[in-house]
Short mmCIF file of C-alpha atoms in Angstrom, two decimals:
data_model
loop_
_atom_site.label_atom_id
_atom_site.label_comp_id
_atom_site.label_asym_id
_atom_site.label_seq_id
_atom_site.Cartn_x
_atom_site.Cartn_y
_atom_site.Cartn_z
CA MET V 3 14.71 54.92 60.85
CA ASP V 4 11.38 52.79 60.73
CA MET V 5 8.99 53.32 63.26
CA PRO V 6 6.60 50.70 64.24
CA VAL V 7 3.20 51.17 64.24
CA TYR V 8 0.12 49.49 65.85
CA LEU V 9 -3.03 50.13 64.71
CA PHE V 10 -6.37 49.65 66.08
CA THR V 11 -9.45 49.72 63.86
CA GLY V 12 -13.27 49.32 64.06
CA PHE V 13 -16.32 51.32 65.46
CA LEU V 14 -18.04 52.40 68.67
CA GLU V 15 -18.58 50.03 71.47
CA GLY V 16 -16.17 47.50 69.54
CA GLY V 17 -13.76 47.12 72.27
CA LYS V 18 -10.78 48.48 70.59
CA THR V 19 -9.62 51.31 73.66
CA LYS V 20 -10.64 48.28 76.50
CA PHE V 21 -7.99 46.04 74.65
CA ILE V 22 -5.33 49.34 73.98
CA GLN V 23 -5.93 49.96 77.72
CA GLU V 24 -4.85 45.95 78.57
CA THR V 25 -1.81 46.30 75.96
CA MET V 26 -0.42 49.40 77.97
CA GLU V 27 -0.84 47.44 80.89
CA ASP V 28 1.15 44.73 79.66
CA LYS V 29 4.73 44.91 80.36
CA ARG V 30 5.79 42.82 77.49
CA PHE V 31 4.58 45.81 75.15
CA ASN V 32 5.22 48.89 77.55
CA SER V 33 8.35 48.61 78.69
CA GLY V 34 9.33 51.69 78.81
CA GLU V 35 10.37 52.81 75.78
CA LYS V 36 8.81 56.22 74.02
CA ILE V 37 5.40 55.88 72.68
CA LEU V 38 2.78 57.87 71.32
CA MET V 39 -0.64 57.41 71.25
CA LEU V 40 -2.62 58.71 68.40
CA VAL V 41 -6.48 58.43 69.87
CA CYS V 42 -9.07 59.09 67.18
CA GLU V 43 -12.29 58.29 68.59
CA ASN V 44 -13.70 58.98 72.17
CA GLY V 45 -16.54 56.46 73.08
CA VAL V 46 -17.68 55.02 76.37
CA GLU V 47 -14.20 53.37 77.71
CA GLN V 48 -11.25 56.13 78.46
CA TYR V 49 -8.01 55.35 79.20
CA ASP V 50 -6.43 55.17 82.79
CA VAL V 51 -2.92 56.36 82.03
CA SER V 52 -2.45 55.64 86.36
CA ARG V 53 -2.52 52.16 85.22
CA PHE V 54 -0.01 51.86 82.22
CA ALA V 55 2.97 49.61 82.98
CA SER V 56 5.38 52.72 82.16
CA GLY V 57 4.33 56.59 82.31
CA ASN V 58 6.60 56.99 79.47
CA VAL V 59 3.37 57.22 77.32
CA ASP V 60 2.30 60.65 75.34
CA ILE V 61 -0.87 60.89 74.12
CA VAL V 62 -2.40 63.15 71.14
CA ASN V 63 -6.51 63.62 70.75
CA ILE V 64 -7.22 63.78 67.31
CA LYS V 65 -10.73 65.17 66.89
CA ASP V 66 -11.01 65.79 63.22
CA GLU V 67 -9.79 63.48 60.34
CA SER V 68 -8.20 66.64 58.45
CA GLU V 69 -5.60 66.56 61.28
CA LEU V 70 -4.36 63.00 59.99
CA SER V 71 -1.88 64.95 57.56
CA THR V 72 1.77 63.70 56.80
CA SER V 73 2.80 67.15 58.17
CA ASN V 74 1.66 66.40 61.58
CA PHE V 75 3.00 62.74 61.65
CA VAL V 76 5.84 64.21 60.57
CA LYS V 77 5.60 67.05 63.44
CA TRP V 78 4.50 64.38 66.25
CA GLU V 79 7.26 62.20 65.37
CA ARG V 80 9.92 65.28 65.91
CA GLU V 81 8.06 66.58 69.22
CA HIS V 82 7.80 63.46 71.03
CA LYS V 83 10.05 61.05 69.71
CA PRO V 84 8.32 57.44 69.74
CA GLU V 85 9.93 54.39 69.68
CA LYS V 86 6.69 53.05 68.71
CA VAL V 87 3.32 54.36 67.68
CA VAL V 88 -0.31 53.42 68.80
CA ILE V 89 -3.52 54.33 66.57
CA GLU V 90 -7.35 53.91 67.77
CA TYR V 91 -8.48 54.91 64.81
CA ASN V 92 -11.76 56.20 63.98
CA GLY V 93 -14.57 53.90 62.75
CA MET V 94 -16.07 56.20 60.52
CA TRP V 95 -12.75 57.39 58.78
CA LEU V 96 -11.40 55.01 55.83
CA VAL V 97 -7.91 53.48 56.62
CA ASP V 98 -7.10 54.01 52.98
CA SER V 99 -6.84 57.68 53.89
CA LEU V 100 -4.57 56.74 56.79
CA TYR V 101 -2.06 54.84 54.15
CA GLU V 102 -1.53 57.77 52.41
CA LYS V 103 -0.75 60.01 54.84
CA ILE V 104 1.56 57.97 57.35
CA PRO V 105 5.18 58.91 56.77
CA ASP V 106 7.29 55.85 54.94
CA ASN V 107 9.44 55.06 57.76
CA TRP V 108 5.89 54.63 59.49
CA LEU V 109 5.73 50.75 59.11
CA ILE V 110 2.46 48.86 60.32
CA TYR V 111 3.51 45.91 62.37
CA GLN V 112 0.27 45.06 63.21
CA GLU V 113 -3.69 45.77 62.18
CA MET V 114 -6.43 44.58 64.73
CA CYS V 115 -10.17 45.15 64.23
CA PHE V 116 -12.51 45.11 66.98
CA LEU V 117 -15.77 44.62 66.28
CA GLN V 118 -19.46 44.22 68.17
CA GLU V 119 -21.28 40.99 67.35
CA ALA V 120 -24.71 42.55 67.76
CA THR V 121 -23.90 45.47 65.34
CA PHE V 122 -21.68 43.48 62.75
CA MET V 123 -24.27 42.21 60.14
CA PRO V 124 -26.57 45.54 60.05
CA TYR V 125 -23.02 47.46 59.90
CA ASN V 126 -21.70 45.33 56.97
CA ALA V 127 -25.56 45.48 55.56
CA ASN V 128 -25.43 49.52 55.61
CA MET V 129 -21.95 50.84 55.63
CA ARG V 130 -20.21 48.12 53.48
CA GLN V 131 -17.77 50.47 52.27
CA LEU V 132 -16.30 51.21 55.67
CA MET V 133 -16.66 47.45 57.10
CA PHE V 134 -14.55 45.93 54.22
CA ASP V 135 -12.11 48.78 54.31
CA LYS V 136 -11.53 47.84 58.43
CA LEU V 137 -11.90 43.97 57.43
CA LYS V 138 -9.22 43.85 54.33
CA GLY V 139 -5.81 44.95 56.25
CA ALA V 140 -6.73 43.42 59.66
CA GLU V 141 -4.64 40.50 61.15
CA LEU V 142 -7.44 39.72 63.66
CA VAL V 143 -10.74 40.18 63.74
CA VAL V 144 -12.54 40.09 67.10
CA LEU V 145 -16.04 40.29 67.53
CA ASN V 146 -16.74 41.20 70.89
CA ARG V 147 -19.98 40.47 73.42
CA ALA V 148 -20.57 37.71 70.77
CA SER V 149 -23.74 35.46 71.42
CA LYS V 150 -23.16 31.45 71.25
CA LYS V 151 -25.41 31.85 68.66
CA VAL V 152 -23.40 34.05 66.43
CA ASP V 153 -24.02 33.00 62.76
CA LYS V 154 -20.31 31.80 62.32
CA GLU V 155 -20.04 30.83 58.49
CA ALA V 156 -21.76 34.12 57.59
CA VAL V 157 -19.55 35.92 59.35
CA HIS V 158 -16.32 33.84 58.04
CA LYS V 159 -18.07 34.77 54.34
CA ILE V 160 -18.06 38.47 55.23
CA VAL V 161 -14.32 38.64 56.33
CA ARG V 162 -13.34 36.24 53.52
CA ALA V 163 -14.66 38.72 51.00
CA ALA V 164 -11.95 41.12 52.20
CA SER V 165 -9.12 39.36 53.45
CA LYS V 166 -8.32 35.65 53.25
CA ARG V 167 -5.42 36.24 56.10
CA ALA V 168 -7.62 37.47 58.79
CA GLN V 169 -7.79 35.24 62.20
CA ILE V 170 -11.24 35.64 63.73
CA ALA V 171 -12.40 35.65 67.30
CA TYR V 172 -15.16 35.37 69.46
CA GLU V 173 -15.19 36.76 72.54
CA TYR V 174 -18.22 35.96 74.20
CA THR V 175 -20.25 37.50 77.03
CA ASP V 176 -18.77 35.05 79.48
CA GLY V 177 -15.32 36.07 78.68
CA THR V 178 -14.32 32.91 76.87
CA VAL V 179 -13.05 33.44 73.60
CA GLU V 180 -13.11 30.92 70.81
CA TYR V 181 -11.01 31.41 67.47
CA ASP V 182 -12.72 30.54 64.07
CA ASP V 183 -11.62 27.15 62.32
CA ILE V 184 -13.65 27.23 59.24
CA LYS V 185 -11.41 26.07 56.47
CA ASP V 186 -11.44 27.47 53.07
CA PRO V 187 -11.14 24.75 50.08
CA LEU V 188 -10.59 26.97 46.86
CA PRO V 189 -14.04 25.74 44.44
CA TYR V 190 -11.74 24.09 42.29
CA ASP V 191 -8.90 21.39 42.13
CA ILE V 192 -5.62 23.03 41.73
CA ASN V 193 -3.77 20.08 41.03
CA ALA V 194 -6.50 18.84 38.14
CA ASP V 195 -4.47 18.88 34.68
CA VAL V 196 -7.17 21.85 33.64
CA ILE V 197 -7.97 24.17 36.16
CA GLU V 198 -11.61 24.80 34.97
CA ILE V 199 -12.57 28.21 36.88
CA LYS V 200 -16.33 28.53 36.84
CA ASP V 201 -18.02 32.22 36.58
CA GLU V 202 -19.05 32.34 40.40
CA ASP V 203 -15.40 31.78 41.33
CA TYR V 204 -13.50 34.14 39.34
CA ALA V 205 -13.41 36.45 42.05
CA GLU V 206 -11.91 33.86 44.35
CA PHE V 207 -9.44 32.50 42.17
CA TYR V 208 -8.29 36.19 41.33
CA ARG V 209 -7.45 37.09 44.79
CA ASP V 210 -6.15 33.24 45.75
CA PHE V 211 -3.79 33.94 42.30
CA ASN V 212 -2.88 37.73 43.09
CA GLU V 213 -1.92 36.56 46.96
CA GLU V 214 -0.01 33.37 45.64
CA SER V 215 0.95 33.41 41.91
CA ASP V 216 4.03 31.43 41.96
CA LYS V 217 1.30 28.21 42.98
CA TYR V 218 -0.43 28.62 39.56
CA ILE V 219 2.55 28.40 37.38
CA GLY V 220 2.92 25.67 35.48
CA LYS V 221 -0.56 24.85 35.92
CA THR V 222 -3.52 25.03 32.85
CA LEU V 223 -6.35 27.56 33.17
CA LYS V 224 -9.81 27.39 31.37
CA PHE V 225 -11.89 30.25 32.19
CA LYS V 226 -14.35 32.87 30.49
CA ALA V 227 -13.56 36.53 29.97
CA ILE V 228 -13.95 39.69 28.97
CA CYS V 229 -10.51 40.74 26.38
CA LEU V 230 -8.81 43.77 26.08
CA ASN V 231 -6.99 44.32 22.86
CA GLU V 232 -5.48 47.61 22.12
CA ALA V 233 -3.16 49.02 19.48
CA ASN V 234 -0.35 49.78 22.23
CA MET V 235 -0.13 46.45 23.05
CA PRO V 236 2.81 44.27 21.75
CA ASP V 237 1.78 42.20 18.51
CA ASN V 238 1.21 39.07 20.65
CA ILE V 239 -0.44 40.41 23.67
CA PHE V 240 -3.97 40.93 25.06
CA LEU V 241 -5.27 40.71 28.48
CA ALA V 242 -8.19 38.21 29.64
CA GLY V 243 -10.35 38.90 33.05
CA ARG V 244 -13.70 40.09 34.82
CA HIS V 245 -14.78 42.87 36.42
CA ILE V 246 -14.25 42.55 39.89
CA MET V 247 -16.49 44.43 42.56
CA THR V 248 -14.71 43.14 46.00
CA CYS V 249 -17.30 46.01 48.08
CA CYS V 250 -19.18 48.43 46.33
CA GLU V 251 -19.68 49.88 43.05
CA ALA V 252 -17.01 52.22 43.25
CA ASP V 253 -14.44 49.55 43.98
CA ILE V 254 -15.09 47.68 40.51
CA GLU V 255 -12.19 47.23 38.75
CA PHE V 256 -10.75 44.98 35.92
CA TYR V 257 -8.68 41.84 37.22
CA PRO V 258 -6.80 40.34 34.00
CA LEU V 259 -4.06 38.15 32.90
CA VAL V 260 -1.74 38.63 30.69
CA CYS V 261 -2.02 36.67 27.15
CA LEU V 262 0.46 35.12 25.02
CA SER V 263 -0.93 34.16 21.72
CA ASP V 264 0.46 33.41 18.02
CA ASP V 265 -2.47 34.61 16.58
CA LYS V 266 -4.77 37.53 17.99
CA SER V 267 -6.45 38.76 15.21
CA GLY V 268 -9.58 37.70 15.56
CA ILE V 269 -9.98 39.17 19.34
CA LYS V 270 -11.34 42.60 20.06
CA SER V 271 -11.79 44.83 23.02
CA ARG V 272 -14.62 43.86 25.06
CA ASP V 273 -15.39 40.17 23.33
CA TRP V 274 -16.22 37.73 25.54
CA ARG V 275 -13.95 34.56 25.34
CA MET V 276 -13.21 30.99 27.07
CA ILE V 277 -9.83 30.59 27.19
CA THR V 278 -6.96 27.64 27.78
CA GLY V 279 -3.68 28.18 28.61
CA LYS V 280 -0.63 27.17 30.74
CA LEU V 281 0.66 29.83 32.82
CA VAL V 282 4.45 30.62 33.02
CA LYS V 283 6.85 33.07 34.54
CA GLU V 284 8.73 34.71 32.32
CA LYS V 285 10.02 38.78 31.18
CA ASN V 286 7.13 40.25 29.33
CA LYS V 287 6.80 44.01 28.57
CA MET V 288 3.98 44.38 30.51
CA PHE V 289 5.86 43.79 33.49
CA LYS V 290 8.70 45.66 34.80
CA GLY V 291 10.84 42.10 35.31
CA LYS V 292 9.34 38.63 35.25
CA GLY V 293 5.69 38.08 35.86
CA PRO V 294 2.79 35.38 35.26
CA VAL V 295 2.10 35.31 31.58
CA LEU V 296 -0.71 33.04 30.28
CA HIS V 297 0.75 31.02 26.89
CA VAL V 298 -2.96 30.88 25.12
CA GLN V 299 -3.42 27.34 23.71
CA SER V 300 -6.86 27.66 22.59
CA VAL V 301 -9.28 30.38 22.55
CA SER V 302 -13.21 29.94 21.39
CA VAL V 303 -16.29 32.62 21.57
CA THR V 304 -18.91 32.11 24.35
CA THR V 305 -21.86 34.23 25.99
CA PRO V 306 -21.14 36.55 28.87
CA PRO V 307 -21.90 34.65 32.51
CA LYS V 308 -24.37 36.04 34.16
CA PRO V 309 -24.04 38.38 36.02
CA GLU V 310 -20.97 39.73 34.16
CA LEU V 311 -19.64 41.05 37.19
CA ALA V 312 -17.55 38.88 39.43
CA THR V 313 -17.96 38.66 43.04
CA PHE V 314 -17.25 37.02 46.37
CA TYR V 315 -20.58 36.70 47.43
#
């Protein structure tokens, strides 16, 4: 049976504990079913279990990340027999590590990130990998104790570099809450006869393409890319894309499109080319089933972009 998991991430003083306390006091969430709370961080705020809407809650305090093993998750589920799980996660631990260790039947129903507005920019500058890790999976990012002078454009840009779907909320010191309503238009015209992707827009294009590839099917694309043409590839297939840094140097990866060409004899790996082609969804040996394949219409020699590495900002 699937186990719903409600995951709360962020750094100390971000407001996780306060929000979870209020959630556990709400009968709409805590209506009497058995709940297991895994608390991985102890800050200034402490839980007042006497105010929980139901007393049918077990709390396990996690002091060290090594305790978060698949075997322990299975053991806690067997011992406590919860119907849902709440996790207050330690801000200094990578969420990816948690994803890897939770049992297959533990499904993240909701993930929310709580941050203090005053420390958001410094933490992003000095702990970018940890910040990105918390933002990328969040459905809602809450900036607590926010100033009315907060630079929303800067915050929006940082969050959007990690996630397109996350809502952003500002909880001001006077208790009012405001949601980010900044629009995110694509930096190119998706309805153009030929969608021309500028060098600086490749990262944004690939993220949108990866999340909503179907809307690009039937479209003609033009972009600059580095090619990968290996001997073990099918005769008429090569890859063309860019290396993208989503967070830091440790996560740089090659993000290509599968290209179909009648003649790829002049294309070698690490060649930079300007490529134009029409995207079609079809069966291909590069996929297990159907996938997006660029039917190449033209290829021309070009110079590498500056910088060669694609980034979001």
